[in-house]
Amino acid sequence: MSDFRAKKSSEPQLPDRSEFKTPLSVRKLVDARPMPAENISKLALIIRFLKPVTWIPVMWSFLCGAVASGAFGWKEVISIKFLLAMLLTGPLASGTCQMLNDYFDRDLDEINEPNRPIPGGAISLRNATILIALWSVFSVITGYLIHPLIGFYVVIGIINAHLYSANPIKLKKRLWAGNIIVAVSYLIIPWIAGEIAYNPSFTLSSLQPSLIVAGLFTLSSTGTMTINDFKSIEGDRMVGIRTLPVVFGETHAALIAAVLINAGQLLASGYMFLIGQTTCGIIVGALVVPQFYLQFALVKSPATMDVRYNAIAQNFLVAGMLVCAFAIRAARP
């Protein structure tokens, strides 16, 4: 997606700030608009509502946890359990959280992404509510079928999605809190769920390496969440969402994001050395180098480099996650 500010010359001017005097704690109804010009099918519309691109990090985190468990192999890839897990971490649980975010952010999307299904009028609030309720139930049931504790984790994830987007708490407007809770939901919860799914006899001690590594990559993910905030900086300023770019400015926020991204991965690299996986530690550290190089351009022009940075740099970060998962597997007694 191109930078929002770069579009201002070709799109209608943003509404005046005076139009957004309604407090964030007050729910505002969005008037339905005509269906967008592209006449897409209902299935395509629902898929768009679920935002498939956001499923990948959660699915990957679950896979890393499964690998780290030491009980996951190639034959498990075609097992019912793994297929249910991919369904859960992708279209079900992640999709539910994305629909919740769209539902509660409909006012903000009127500014930043007016063609999203709800502000664009393609999906009514009633139908959105029904879809969210059904997807929530399906998600919890699917999680329970994999492991009862994973069903409980799904409930926690859905609660986190409410805390992130829903008024009056709306953690996304509270500086660090929003990015942290998203990073936890994207990394720690699915990673540990992957461990539990393939190691039912787990103990706190057996989960410790995964908890440490997932926690460190959560630190890095908090930085990548900050980069995602650049695309909506104008709308966030208007309605009082206190993201890092809004509070500290684009350059300083990009610097903070870069430090967090690098720190989490370098600490994970160091932990690999502590558990005797030297080669993996070197590889994880080396994967930070291309990200560091890309960060120079990011800091120089955050609003135009945000999407490109994440599209390229995230590949190295997630590769490091899988390397750590294999290291944890190798280090098991």
XYZ file of N, CA and C in Angstrom, residues 143-271:
387
model
N -9.667 -24.842 18.414
C -8.557 -24.861 19.362
C -8.700 -25.970 20.381
N -9.919 -26.180 20.867
C -10.160 -27.231 21.858
C -9.907 -28.616 21.267
N -10.259 -28.798 19.993
C -10.038 -30.095 19.344
C -8.555 -30.424 19.240
N -7.710 -29.404 19.072
C -6.268 -29.622 19.015
C -5.726 -29.952 20.397
N -6.116 -29.147 21.377
C -5.759 -29.363 22.782
C -6.629 -28.430 23.612
N -7.236 -28.927 24.703
C -8.122 -28.067 25.501
C -7.483 -26.739 25.908
N -6.186 -26.761 26.237
C -5.521 -25.531 26.654
C -5.421 -24.543 25.497
N -5.305 -25.052 24.267
C -5.240 -24.153 23.111
C -6.584 -23.461 22.906
N -7.674 -24.163 23.194
C -8.983 -23.513 23.158
C -9.032 -22.336 24.112
N -8.410 -22.495 25.286
C -8.343 -21.403 26.255
C -7.481 -20.262 25.723
N -6.380 -20.606 25.059
C -5.520 -19.573 24.473
C -6.258 -18.758 23.420
N -7.136 -19.418 22.667
C -7.915 -18.702 21.659
C -8.806 -17.655 22.332
N -9.396 -18.038 23.445
C -10.229 -17.083 24.187
C -9.389 -15.881 24.619
N -8.174 -16.137 25.105
C -7.282 -15.042 25.503
C -6.971 -14.145 24.303
N -6.723 -14.765 23.138
C -6.434 -13.982 21.943
C -7.584 -13.083 21.554
N -8.811 -13.592 21.646
C -9.983 -12.795 21.301
C -10.168 -11.661 22.310
N -9.906 -11.954 23.582
C -9.973 -10.890 24.599
C -8.937 -9.819 24.311
N -7.723 -10.248 23.938
C -6.671 -9.282 23.592
C -7.094 -8.393 22.429
N -7.788 -8.987 21.446
C -8.251 -8.206 20.296
C -9.249 -7.137 20.741
N -10.118 -7.482 21.701
C -11.045 -6.486 22.245
C -10.283 -5.392 22.997
N -9.315 -5.803 23.821
C -8.548 -4.821 24.586
C -7.795 -3.871 23.662
N -7.335 -4.395 22.538
C -6.572 -3.588 21.590
C -7.442 -2.562 20.874
N -8.646 -2.965 20.478
C -9.446 -2.118 19.588
C -10.674 -1.479 20.221
N -11.239 -2.115 21.236
C -12.550 -1.673 21.719
C -12.449 -0.579 22.768
N -13.373 0.351 22.713
C -13.498 1.364 23.745
C -14.161 0.763 24.975
N -13.899 1.275 26.162
C -13.094 2.475 26.428
C -11.601 2.208 26.626
N -11.173 0.940 26.682
C -9.759 0.645 26.948
C -8.902 0.975 25.724
N -9.209 0.379 24.599
C -8.559 0.653 23.302
C -7.052 0.867 23.455
N -6.345 -0.221 23.699
C -4.911 -0.136 23.970
C -4.114 0.443 22.804
N -4.646 0.381 21.603
C -3.905 0.899 20.457
C -3.690 2.416 20.540
N -4.494 3.101 21.375
C -4.306 4.543 21.518
C -3.423 4.874 22.717
N -2.860 3.841 23.359
C -2.075 4.048 24.585
C -0.597 3.725 24.367
N -0.042 4.309 23.343
C 1.385 4.272 23.050
C 1.908 2.835 22.923
N 2.711 2.367 23.886
C 3.365 1.066 23.780
C 2.398 -0.106 23.916
N 1.353 0.065 24.704
C 0.510 -1.061 25.098
C -0.084 -1.806 23.914
N -0.554 -1.071 22.906
C -1.189 -1.708 21.762
C -0.245 -2.609 20.996
N 0.928 -2.102 20.676
C 1.898 -2.912 19.925
C 2.346 -4.129 20.703
N 2.492 -3.971 22.013
C 2.940 -5.094 22.842
C 1.906 -6.215 22.848
N 0.629 -5.849 23.032
C -0.396 -6.892 23.122
C -0.592 -7.602 21.784
N -0.411 -6.876 20.678
C -0.486 -7.519 19.356
C 0.695 -8.466 19.167
N 1.884 -8.020 19.555
C 3.080 -8.858 19.405
C 2.952 -10.130 20.232
N 2.408 -10.022 21.439
C 2.193 -11.204 22.286
C 1.223 -12.172 21.610
N 0.149 -11.632 21.049
C -0.860 -12.472 20.398
C -0.330 -13.104 19.120
N 0.585 -12.417 18.430
C 1.136 -12.920 17.176
C 2.274 -13.902 17.389
N 2.944 -13.824 18.548
C 4.160 -14.617 18.732
C 4.098 -15.588 19.902
N 3.978 -15.068 21.099
C 4.072 -15.946 22.273
C 2.934 -16.960 22.306
N 1.703 -16.486 22.147
C 0.558 -17.393 22.265
C 0.598 -18.505 21.210
N 0.746 -18.205 19.905
C 0.786 -19.308 18.931
C 2.033 -20.180 19.045
N 3.172 -19.585 19.422
C 4.403 -20.390 19.569
C 4.207 -21.427 20.669
N 3.722 -21.003 21.826
C 3.507 -21.940 22.934
C 2.400 -22.925 22.595
N 1.402 -22.474 21.837
C 0.346 -23.394 21.394
C 0.934 -24.492 20.520
N 1.890 -24.147 19.657
C 2.553 -25.150 18.832
C 3.314 -26.158 19.659
N 3.977 -25.689 20.694
C 4.698 -26.593 21.614
C 3.724 -27.564 22.278
N 2.647 -27.005 22.805
C 1.690 -27.819 23.558
C 0.993 -28.838 22.653
N 0.711 -28.429 21.413
C 0.005 -29.322 20.490
C 0.781 -30.604 20.240
N 2.116 -30.537 20.216
C 2.922 -31.709 19.882
C 3.709 -32.251 21.073
N 3.567 -31.605 22.210
C 4.228 -32.093 23.421
C 3.244 -31.986 24.578
N 2.193 -32.819 24.567
C 1.127 -32.734 25.576
C 1.620 -32.900 27.001
N 2.761 -33.583 27.185
C 3.294 -33.794 28.530
C 4.276 -32.682 28.913
N 3.999 -31.490 28.460
C 4.906 -30.362 28.681
C 4.977 -30.002 30.166
N 6.079 -29.361 30.528
C 6.248 -28.773 31.854
C 6.733 -27.348 31.665
N 6.697 -26.573 32.712
C 7.183 -25.193 32.617
C 8.652 -25.183 32.237
N 9.398 -26.158 32.733
C 10.820 -26.246 32.407
C 11.033 -26.558 30.928
N 10.215 -27.451 30.365
C 10.371 -27.804 28.956
C 9.949 -26.656 28.039
N 9.047 -25.812 28.527
C 8.588 -24.672 27.732
C 9.508 -23.458 27.856
N 10.390 -23.491 28.835
C 11.207 -22.301 29.121
C 11.988 -21.775 27.913
N 12.699 -22.619 27.163
C 13.439 -22.084 26.008
C 12.526 -21.381 24.997
N 11.374 -21.983 24.732
C 10.443 -21.364 23.790
C 9.878 -20.062 24.336
N 9.588 -20.028 25.627
C 9.078 -18.794 26.228
C 10.101 -17.666 26.109
N 11.375 -18.001 26.336
C 12.429 -16.988 26.258
C 12.582 -16.485 24.823
N 12.692 -17.408 23.873
C 12.903 -17.012 22.476
C 11.675 -16.279 21.927
N 10.474 -16.800 22.190
C 9.261 -16.129 21.719
C 9.138 -14.735 22.342
N 9.543 -14.619 23.610
C 9.511 -13.307 24.263
C 10.476 -12.326 23.620
N 11.654 -12.795 23.248
C 12.641 -11.917 22.611
C 12.191 -11.499 21.208
N 11.607 -12.429 20.471
C 11.090 -12.061 19.158
C 9.830 -11.197 19.277
N 9.134 -11.297 20.402
C 8.023 -10.381 20.652
C 8.536 -8.950 20.768
N 9.705 -8.795 21.392
C 10.336 -7.479 21.464
C 10.597 -6.946 20.054
N 11.134 -7.789 19.186
C 11.360 -7.381 17.795
C 10.048 -7.075 17.088
N 9.042 -7.895 17.344
C 7.752 -7.707 16.690
C 7.086 -6.411 17.121
N 7.360 -5.975 18.350
C 6.842 -4.680 18.793
C 7.371 -3.568 17.894
N 8.619 -3.725 17.459
C 9.181 -2.762 16.525
C 8.510 -2.802 15.170
N 8.233 -4.013 14.662
C 7.577 -4.112 13.355
C 6.148 -3.588 13.416
N 5.486 -3.734 14.564
C 4.152 -3.164 14.732
C 4.205 -1.642 14.630
N 5.267 -1.059 15.158
C 5.442 0.395 15.077
C 5.549 0.843 13.623
N 6.265 0.064 12.808
C 6.396 0.409 11.393
C 5.038 0.363 10.700
N 4.183 -0.553 11.104
C 2.838 -0.626 10.530
C 2.023 0.629 10.814
N 2.374 1.350 11.877
C 1.608 2.538 12.261
C 1.846 3.723 11.337
N 2.904 3.696 10.528
C 3.190 4.836 9.668
C 2.113 5.050 8.608
N 1.476 3.968 8.171
C 0.511 4.096 7.082
C -0.762 4.837 7.513
N -1.011 4.932 8.815
C -2.242 5.569 9.286
C -1.974 6.771 10.187
N -0.798 7.362 10.045
C -0.399 8.427 10.956
C -1.321 9.646 10.880
N -1.792 10.017 9.688
C -2.643 11.193 9.553
C -3.965 11.000 10.290
N -4.608 9.858 10.042
C -5.872 9.590 10.718
C -5.705 9.442 12.215
N -4.598 8.804 12.646
C -4.343 8.639 14.074
C -4.209 9.987 14.762
N -3.529 10.923 14.115
C -3.393 12.268 14.693
C -4.754 12.931 14.857
N -5.601 12.766 13.859
C -6.898 13.436 13.883
C -7.792 12.967 15.019
N -7.788 11.656 15.271
C -8.710 11.126 16.276
C -8.042 10.828 17.609
N -6.765 11.203 17.746
C -6.102 11.084 19.048
C -5.537 9.729 19.378
N -5.227 8.897 18.378
C -4.574 7.613 18.621
C -3.090 7.884 18.845
N -2.586 7.548 20.026
C -1.215 7.906 20.407
C -0.236 6.790 20.053
N 0.010 6.596 18.765
C 1.027 5.650 18.342
C 2.403 6.297 18.489
N 3.442 5.496 18.379
C 4.797 6.040 18.486
C 5.096 7.081 17.411
N 4.713 6.861 16.145
C 4.956 7.914 15.146
C 4.240 9.215 15.448
N 3.040 9.126 16.028
C 2.294 10.341 16.365
C 2.968 11.079 17.515
N 3.390 10.342 18.533
C 3.939 10.962 19.745
C 5.371 11.450 19.540
N 6.220 10.634 18.909
C 7.639 10.950 18.806
C 8.055 11.503 17.437
N 7.149 11.464 16.480
C 7.510 11.879 15.140
C 8.025 10.687 14.341
N 8.001 10.806 13.029
C 8.313 9.675 12.165
C 9.758 9.187 12.318
N 10.700 10.108 12.307
C 12.114 9.697 12.357
C 12.459 9.018 13.667
N 12.062 9.640 14.785
C 12.364 9.058 16.090
C 11.649 7.715 16.276
N 10.409 7.613 15.786
C 9.679 6.343 15.896
C 10.365 5.256 15.083
N 10.878 5.604 13.912
C 11.594 4.629 13.089
C 12.862 4.167 13.781
N 13.561 5.092 14.448
C 14.765 4.728 15.202
C 14.424 3.779 16.349
N 13.367 4.098 17.074
C 12.939 3.234 18.183
C 12.587 1.852 17.658
N 11.834 1.807 16.550
C 11.440 0.525 15.964
C 12.672 -0.289 15.572
N 13.647 0.358 14.950
C 14.863 -0.337 14.515
C 15.621 -0.916 15.707
N 15.730 -0.146 16.786
C 16.428 -0.622 17.987
C 15.721 -1.846 18.559
N 14.397 -1.795 18.651
C 13.644 -2.929 19.187
C 13.796 -4.168 18.312
N 13.690 -3.968 17.007
C 13.808 -5.096 16.067
C 15.165 -5.775 16.203
N 16.209 -4.981 16.239
C 17.565 -5.542 16.313
C 17.856 -6.138 17.685
N 17.427 -5.457 18.736
C 17.723 -5.912 20.097
C 17.125 -7.290 20.366
N 15.868 -7.490 19.996
C 15.227 -8.776 20.240
C 15.950 -9.916 19.550
N 16.332 -9.702 18.295
C 16.999 -10.767 17.537
C 18.420 -11.019 18.032
N 19.135 -9.961 18.386
C 20.503 -10.144 18.884
C 20.508 -10.842 20.236
N 19.515 -10.536 21.066
C 19.395 -11.236 22.346
C 19.048 -12.710 22.121
N 18.197 -12.978 21.131
C 17.875 -14.369 20.791
C 19.125 -15.088 20.288
N 19.937 -14.386 19.505
C 21.199 -14.955 19.041
C 22.090 -15.297 20.213
N 22.189 -14.392 21.171
C 22.996 -14.655 22.363
C 22.483 -15.841 23.151
N 21.156 -15.997 23.204
C 20.586 -17.125 23.942
C 20.942 -18.449 23.275
